[in-house]
Amino acid sequence: MGSTGETYPGRPGDARDRDSEGRARNARPRDGLGRPLPYDADGVARQPEGVVRTPEETVAEAQRLLDEGKPFHAHEVFEDAWKSGPDEERELWRGLAQLAVGLTHTARGNLTGGARLLRRGAGAAEAWVSGSGQTLPHGIDVASVAAWARDLAEDVERHGRPVDAGERAPRLRDGAAGR
C-alpha cells in the first residue's frame, strides 16, 4: 500500500521497495527518460549503479545511451564516474551528468528546469577545463558540448516545447551538435 492506501500490481502488500543491500529503492519500471511507470508495466532496463568504468568506457556508454534517447540513463553513467573516479575529475563528470539531466528535463517538458541544468552543467564542465588546463579530457570536446548545451537551452526557451532526446543528443567527441 502506498501512503494513500492504494495497492500496486506486482508489489507485495505494504512492503517497501528495497535493493539487494536493504536500502529503500523505488523498484517501479522506468521509461527511456527515467519516468516511473506502473509496477506491472514493461520498462527500459535500468543502468546498474556503482559500476566502475574507465573514462573511455564511461564516454562510450554515455554516448550510446544519449544516441538512443536515454539521457537519464546516461546521467547515471556519468554519476558513477563522478563517484568512483579520481577526485580531481569529479567536477567534470558532475557537469556532464547535469547536462544529461538537463536534456532529460527538456525532453520530459520541464523546459525551465532543463534549460537551467543545461547551463549549470556547461558552466561546471567549462570551469573544470579552465582549472585543469585539459581542453579535451578523455577526448571529450567540452567547449563544443557546452556550446551545444547553451544552444539547446536557448532553443527550448524560444520555442517552448519539449525536444526529442535522441535527435538532440550531443556528440561528446568530434563536435557536439545534436544529430
PDB file of C-alpha atoms in Angstrom:
ATOM      1  CA  MET A   1       0.000   0.000   0.000  1.00  0.00           C
ATOM      2  CA  GLY A   2       1.170   3.465  -0.719  1.00  0.00           C
ATOM      3  CA  SER A   3       0.789   6.352   1.675  1.00  0.00           C
ATOM      4  CA  THR A   4      -2.735   6.946   0.347  1.00  0.00           C
ATOM      5  CA  GLY A   5      -3.796   3.325   0.860  1.00  0.00           C
ATOM      6  CA  GLU A   6      -3.554   2.189  -2.758  1.00  0.00           C
ATOM      7  CA  THR A   7      -2.011  -1.133  -3.765  1.00  0.00           C
ATOM      8  CA  TYR A   8       0.245  -1.655  -6.760  1.00  0.00           C
ATOM      9  CA  PRO A   9       0.113  -4.682  -9.063  1.00  0.00           C
ATOM     10  CA  GLY A  10       3.396  -6.568  -8.823  1.00  0.00           C
ATOM     11  CA  ARG A  11       4.319  -5.066  -5.452  1.00  0.00           C
ATOM     12  CA  PRO A  12       3.731  -7.070  -2.292  1.00  0.00           C
ATOM     13  CA  GLY A  13       1.136  -5.578   0.098  1.00  0.00           C
ATOM     14  CA  ASP A  14       2.680  -2.891   2.238  1.00  0.00           C
ATOM     15  CA  ALA A  15       6.296  -3.927   1.650  1.00  0.00           C
ATOM     16  CA  ARG A  16       8.658  -1.122   0.800  1.00  0.00           C
ATOM     17  CA  ASP A  17      10.824  -1.460  -2.302  1.00  0.00           C
ATOM     18  CA  ARG A  18      14.394  -2.299  -1.282  1.00  0.00           C
ATOM     19  CA  ASP A  19      17.601  -3.004  -3.158  1.00  0.00           C
ATOM     20  CA  SER A  20      19.810  -6.067  -2.607  1.00  0.00           C
ATOM     21  CA  GLU A  21      21.534  -4.308   0.315  1.00  0.00           C
ATOM     22  CA  GLY A  22      18.238  -3.487   2.051  1.00  0.00           C
ATOM     23  CA  ARG A  23      18.193   0.238   1.210  1.00  0.00           C
ATOM     24  CA  ALA A  24      14.865   1.795   0.247  1.00  0.00           C
ATOM     25  CA  ARG A  25      14.813   1.959  -3.540  1.00  0.00           C
ATOM     26  CA  ASN A  26      11.875   2.519  -5.859  1.00  0.00           C
ATOM     27  CA  ALA A  27      11.530  -0.637  -7.948  1.00  0.00           C
ATOM     28  CA  ARG A  28       8.957   0.685 -10.390  1.00  0.00           C
ATOM     29  CA  PRO A  29       9.969   0.202 -14.020  1.00  0.00           C
ATOM     30  CA  ARG A  30      11.101   3.338 -15.867  1.00  0.00           C
ATOM     31  CA  ASP A  31      10.642   4.631 -19.387  1.00  0.00           C
ATOM     32  CA  GLY A  32      13.514   5.763 -21.600  1.00  0.00           C
ATOM     33  CA  LEU A  33      13.535   9.186 -19.943  1.00  0.00           C
ATOM     34  CA  GLY A  34      13.627   7.712 -16.448  1.00  0.00           C
ATOM     35  CA  ARG A  35       9.983   8.409 -15.597  1.00  0.00           C
ATOM     36  CA  PRO A  36       8.416   5.814 -13.274  1.00  0.00           C
ATOM     37  CA  LEU A  37       5.818   3.526 -14.812  1.00  0.00           C
ATOM     38  CA  PRO A  38       3.189   1.354 -13.091  1.00  0.00           C
ATOM     39  CA  TYR A  39       4.651  -1.716 -11.364  1.00  0.00           C
ATOM     40  CA  ASP A  40       3.134  -4.081 -13.923  1.00  0.00           C
ATOM     41  CA  ALA A  41       4.382  -2.135 -16.987  1.00  0.00           C
ATOM     42  CA  ASP A  42       7.296  -3.095 -19.176  1.00  0.00           C
ATOM     43  CA  GLY A  43      10.066  -0.577 -18.779  1.00  0.00           C
ATOM     44  CA  VAL A  44      13.548   0.129 -20.016  1.00  0.00           C
ATOM     45  CA  ALA A  45      16.338  -1.739 -18.271  1.00  0.00           C
ATOM     46  CA  ARG A  46      17.941   0.453 -15.627  1.00  0.00           C
ATOM     47  CA  GLN A  47      21.607   1.247 -15.576  1.00  0.00           C
ATOM     48  CA  PRO A  48      23.263  -0.678 -12.789  1.00  0.00           C
ATOM     49  CA  GLU A  49      24.526   1.666 -10.086  1.00  0.00           C
ATOM     50  CA  GLY A  50      28.062   1.855  -8.782  1.00  0.00           C
ATOM     51  CA  VAL A  51      29.759   0.487 -11.885  1.00  0.00           C
ATOM     52  CA  VAL A  52      33.418   1.445 -12.093  1.00  0.00           C
ATOM     53  CA  ARG A  53      34.376   2.079 -15.704  1.00  0.00           C
ATOM     54  CA  THR A  54      37.431   3.518 -17.363  1.00  0.00           C
ATOM     55  CA  PRO A  55      36.926   7.040 -18.699  1.00  0.00           C
ATOM     56  CA  GLU A  56      36.858   5.567 -22.238  1.00  0.00           C
ATOM     57  CA  GLU A  57      34.103   3.123 -21.234  1.00  0.00           C
ATOM     58  CA  THR A  58      32.186   5.908 -19.489  1.00  0.00           C
ATOM     59  CA  VAL A  59      32.218   8.167 -22.534  1.00  0.00           C
ATOM     60  CA  ALA A  60      31.318   5.328 -24.925  1.00  0.00           C
ATOM     61  CA  GLU A  61      28.442   4.049 -22.763  1.00  0.00           C
ATOM     62  CA  ALA A  62      27.075   7.539 -22.106  1.00  0.00           C
ATOM     63  CA  GLN A  63      27.237   8.381 -25.830  1.00  0.00           C
ATOM     64  CA  ARG A  64      25.410   5.153 -26.720  1.00  0.00           C
ATOM     65  CA  LEU A  65      22.636   5.965 -24.254  1.00  0.00           C
ATOM     66  CA  LEU A  66      22.405   9.588 -25.421  1.00  0.00           C
ATOM     67  CA  ASP A  67      22.153   8.422 -29.043  1.00  0.00           C
ATOM     68  CA  GLU A  68      19.340   6.041 -28.033  1.00  0.00           C
ATOM     69  CA  GLY A  69      17.399   8.944 -26.491  1.00  0.00           C
ATOM     70  CA  LYS A  70      18.100   7.831 -22.900  1.00  0.00           C
ATOM     71  CA  PRO A  71      19.790  10.834 -21.290  1.00  0.00           C
ATOM     72  CA  PHE A  72      18.510   9.878 -17.826  1.00  0.00           C
ATOM     73  CA  HIS A  73      20.426   6.622 -18.097  1.00  0.00           C
ATOM     74  CA  ALA A  74      23.496   8.435 -19.477  1.00  0.00           C
ATOM     75  CA  HIS A  75      23.366  10.672 -16.411  1.00  0.00           C
ATOM     76  CA  GLU A  76      23.670   7.591 -14.216  1.00  0.00           C
ATOM     77  CA  VAL A  77      26.788   6.503 -16.121  1.00  0.00           C
ATOM     78  CA  PHE A  78      28.327   9.952 -15.597  1.00  0.00           C
ATOM     79  CA  GLU A  79      27.300   9.826 -11.943  1.00  0.00           C
ATOM     80  CA  ASP A  80      29.180   6.548 -11.498  1.00  0.00           C
ATOM     81  CA  ALA A  81      32.314   8.212 -12.935  1.00  0.00           C
ATOM     82  CA  TRP A  82      31.770  11.211 -10.672  1.00  0.00           C
ATOM     83  CA  LYS A  83      31.541   8.992  -7.594  1.00  0.00           C
ATOM     84  CA  SER A  84      34.241   6.428  -8.441  1.00  0.00           C
ATOM     85  CA  GLY A  85      36.760   8.448 -10.435  1.00  0.00           C
ATOM     86  CA  PRO A  86      39.684  10.473  -9.202  1.00  0.00           C
ATOM     87  CA  ASP A  87      38.812  13.452  -7.006  1.00  0.00           C
ATOM     88  CA  GLU A  88      40.412  15.852  -9.474  1.00  0.00           C
ATOM     89  CA  GLU A  89      37.856  14.824 -12.158  1.00  0.00           C
ATOM     90  CA  ARG A  90      34.708  14.898 -10.030  1.00  0.00           C
ATOM     91  CA  GLU A  91      33.543  18.291 -11.280  1.00  0.00           C
ATOM     92  CA  LEU A  92      33.982  17.294 -14.930  1.00  0.00           C
ATOM     93  CA  TRP A  93      31.786  14.222 -14.532  1.00  0.00           C
ATOM     94  CA  ARG A  94      29.298  16.095 -12.351  1.00  0.00           C
ATOM     95  CA  GLY A  95      28.950  18.770 -15.037  1.00  0.00           C
ATOM     96  CA  LEU A  96      28.385  16.134 -17.720  1.00  0.00           C
ATOM     97  CA  ALA A  97      25.783  14.432 -15.513  1.00  0.00           C
ATOM     98  CA  GLN A  98      23.985  17.778 -15.150  1.00  0.00           C
ATOM     99  CA  LEU A  99      23.978  18.180 -18.942  1.00  0.00           C
ATOM    100  CA  ALA A 100      22.373  14.754 -19.337  1.00  0.00           C
ATOM    101  CA  VAL A 101      19.753  15.590 -16.693  1.00  0.00           C
ATOM    102  CA  GLY A 102      19.115  18.911 -18.450  1.00  0.00           C
ATOM    103  CA  LEU A 103      18.446  17.050 -21.703  1.00  0.00           C
ATOM    104  CA  THR A 104      16.190  14.654 -19.779  1.00  0.00           C
ATOM    105  CA  HIS A 105      14.118  17.526 -18.407  1.00  0.00           C
ATOM    106  CA  THR A 106      13.822  19.296 -21.773  1.00  0.00           C
ATOM    107  CA  ALA A 107      12.603  16.028 -23.319  1.00  0.00           C
ATOM    108  CA  ARG A 108      10.102  15.498 -20.477  1.00  0.00           C
ATOM    109  CA  GLY A 109       8.714  19.017 -20.912  1.00  0.00           C
ATOM    110  CA  ASN A 110      10.292  20.724 -17.893  1.00  0.00           C
ATOM    111  CA  LEU A 111      11.785  23.425 -20.087  1.00  0.00           C
ATOM    112  CA  THR A 112      12.724  25.936 -17.390  1.00  0.00           C
ATOM    113  CA  GLY A 113      14.456  23.384 -15.189  1.00  0.00           C
ATOM    114  CA  GLY A 114      16.047  21.701 -18.189  1.00  0.00           C
ATOM    115  CA  ALA A 115      17.491  24.952 -19.544  1.00  0.00           C
ATOM    116  CA  ARG A 116      18.818  25.821 -16.089  1.00  0.00           C
ATOM    117  CA  LEU A 117      20.547  22.427 -15.731  1.00  0.00           C
ATOM    118  CA  LEU A 118      21.991  22.615 -19.246  1.00  0.00           C
ATOM    119  CA  ARG A 119      23.588  25.964 -18.440  1.00  0.00           C
ATOM    120  CA  ARG A 120      24.757  24.838 -14.995  1.00  0.00           C
ATOM    121  CA  GLY A 121      26.354  21.689 -16.422  1.00  0.00           C
ATOM    122  CA  ALA A 122      28.017  23.647 -19.230  1.00  0.00           C
ATOM    123  CA  GLY A 123      29.454  26.093 -16.705  1.00  0.00           C
ATOM    124  CA  ALA A 124      30.697  23.321 -14.394  1.00  0.00           C
ATOM    125  CA  ALA A 125      32.417  21.421 -17.225  1.00  0.00           C
ATOM    126  CA  GLU A 126      33.992  24.616 -18.581  1.00  0.00           C
ATOM    127  CA  ALA A 127      35.168  25.620 -15.112  1.00  0.00           C
ATOM    128  CA  TRP A 128      36.802  22.215 -14.725  1.00  0.00           C
ATOM    129  CA  VAL A 129      38.590  22.622 -18.076  1.00  0.00           C
ATOM    130  CA  SER A 130      39.729  26.105 -17.099  1.00  0.00           C
ATOM    131  CA  GLY A 131      41.108  24.888 -13.776  1.00  0.00           C
ATOM    132  CA  SER A 132      42.716  21.715 -15.120  1.00  0.00           C
ATOM    133  CA  GLY A 133      44.121  23.096 -18.359  1.00  0.00           C
ATOM    134  CA  GLN A 134      42.894  19.964 -20.163  1.00  0.00           C
ATOM    135  CA  THR A 135      40.962  21.096 -23.234  1.00  0.00           C
ATOM    136  CA  LEU A 136      39.932  17.608 -24.409  1.00  0.00           C
ATOM    137  CA  PRO A 137      39.708  15.450 -21.272  1.00  0.00           C
ATOM    138  CA  HIS A 138      39.359  11.816 -22.318  1.00  0.00           C
ATOM    139  CA  GLY A 139      38.684  13.101 -25.833  1.00  0.00           C
ATOM    140  CA  ILE A 140      35.560  14.999 -24.743  1.00  0.00           C
ATOM    141  CA  ASP A 141      35.164  18.261 -26.651  1.00  0.00           C
ATOM    142  CA  VAL A 142      33.968  20.203 -23.610  1.00  0.00           C
ATOM    143  CA  ALA A 143      33.828  23.545 -25.452  1.00  0.00           C
ATOM    144  CA  SER A 144      31.538  22.092 -28.135  1.00  0.00           C
ATOM    145  CA  VAL A 145      29.409  20.223 -25.596  1.00  0.00           C
ATOM    146  CA  ALA A 146      28.993  23.422 -23.548  1.00  0.00           C
ATOM    147  CA  ALA A 147      28.026  25.366 -26.695  1.00  0.00           C
ATOM    148  CA  TRP A 148      25.526  22.606 -27.568  1.00  0.00           C
ATOM    149  CA  ALA A 149      24.005  22.861 -24.075  1.00  0.00           C
ATOM    150  CA  ARG A 150      23.595  26.632 -24.221  1.00  0.00           C
ATOM    151  CA  ASP A 151      22.141  26.473 -27.736  1.00  0.00           C
ATOM    152  CA  LEU A 152      19.646  23.821 -26.643  1.00  0.00           C
ATOM    153  CA  ALA A 153      18.689  25.868 -23.568  1.00  0.00           C
ATOM    154  CA  GLU A 154      18.035  28.915 -25.754  1.00  0.00           C
ATOM    155  CA  ASP A 155      16.116  26.827 -28.276  1.00  0.00           C
ATOM    156  CA  VAL A 156      13.717  25.289 -25.751  1.00  0.00           C
ATOM    157  CA  GLU A 157      13.114  28.676 -24.137  1.00  0.00           C
ATOM    158  CA  ARG A 158      12.485  30.301 -27.508  1.00  0.00           C
ATOM    159  CA  HIS A 159      10.177  27.601 -28.879  1.00  0.00           C
ATOM    160  CA  GLY A 160       8.580  26.472 -25.616  1.00  0.00           C
ATOM    161  CA  ARG A 161       8.273  22.797 -26.460  1.00  0.00           C
ATOM    162  CA  PRO A 162       9.971  19.553 -25.436  1.00  0.00           C
ATOM    163  CA  VAL A 163      12.704  18.092 -27.601  1.00  0.00           C
ATOM    164  CA  ASP A 164      13.364  14.586 -28.875  1.00  0.00           C
ATOM    165  CA  ALA A 165      16.286  13.487 -26.685  1.00  0.00           C
ATOM    166  CA  GLY A 166      17.779  11.175 -29.319  1.00  0.00           C
ATOM    167  CA  GLU A 167      17.589  13.758 -32.083  1.00  0.00           C
ATOM    168  CA  ARG A 168      19.097  16.471 -29.891  1.00  0.00           C
ATOM    169  CA  ALA A 169      21.762  14.296 -28.258  1.00  0.00           C
ATOM    170  CA  PRO A 170      25.215  15.890 -28.096  1.00  0.00           C
ATOM    171  CA  ARG A 171      28.341  14.388 -29.590  1.00  0.00           C
ATOM    172  CA  LEU A 172      30.779  14.133 -26.707  1.00  0.00           C
ATOM    173  CA  ARG A 173      33.679  13.858 -29.128  1.00  0.00           C
ATOM    174  CA  ASP A 174      34.221  15.273 -32.595  1.00  0.00           C
ATOM    175  CA  GLY A 175      31.853  18.235 -32.260  1.00  0.00           C
ATOM    176  CA  ALA A 176      28.789  18.429 -30.093  1.00  0.00           C
ATOM    177  CA  ALA A 177      25.930  19.398 -32.385  1.00  0.00           C
ATOM    178  CA  GLY A 178      22.829  17.261 -31.913  1.00  0.00           C
ATOM    179  CA  ARG A 179      22.100  14.992 -34.805  1.00  0.00           C
TER     180      ARG A 179
END
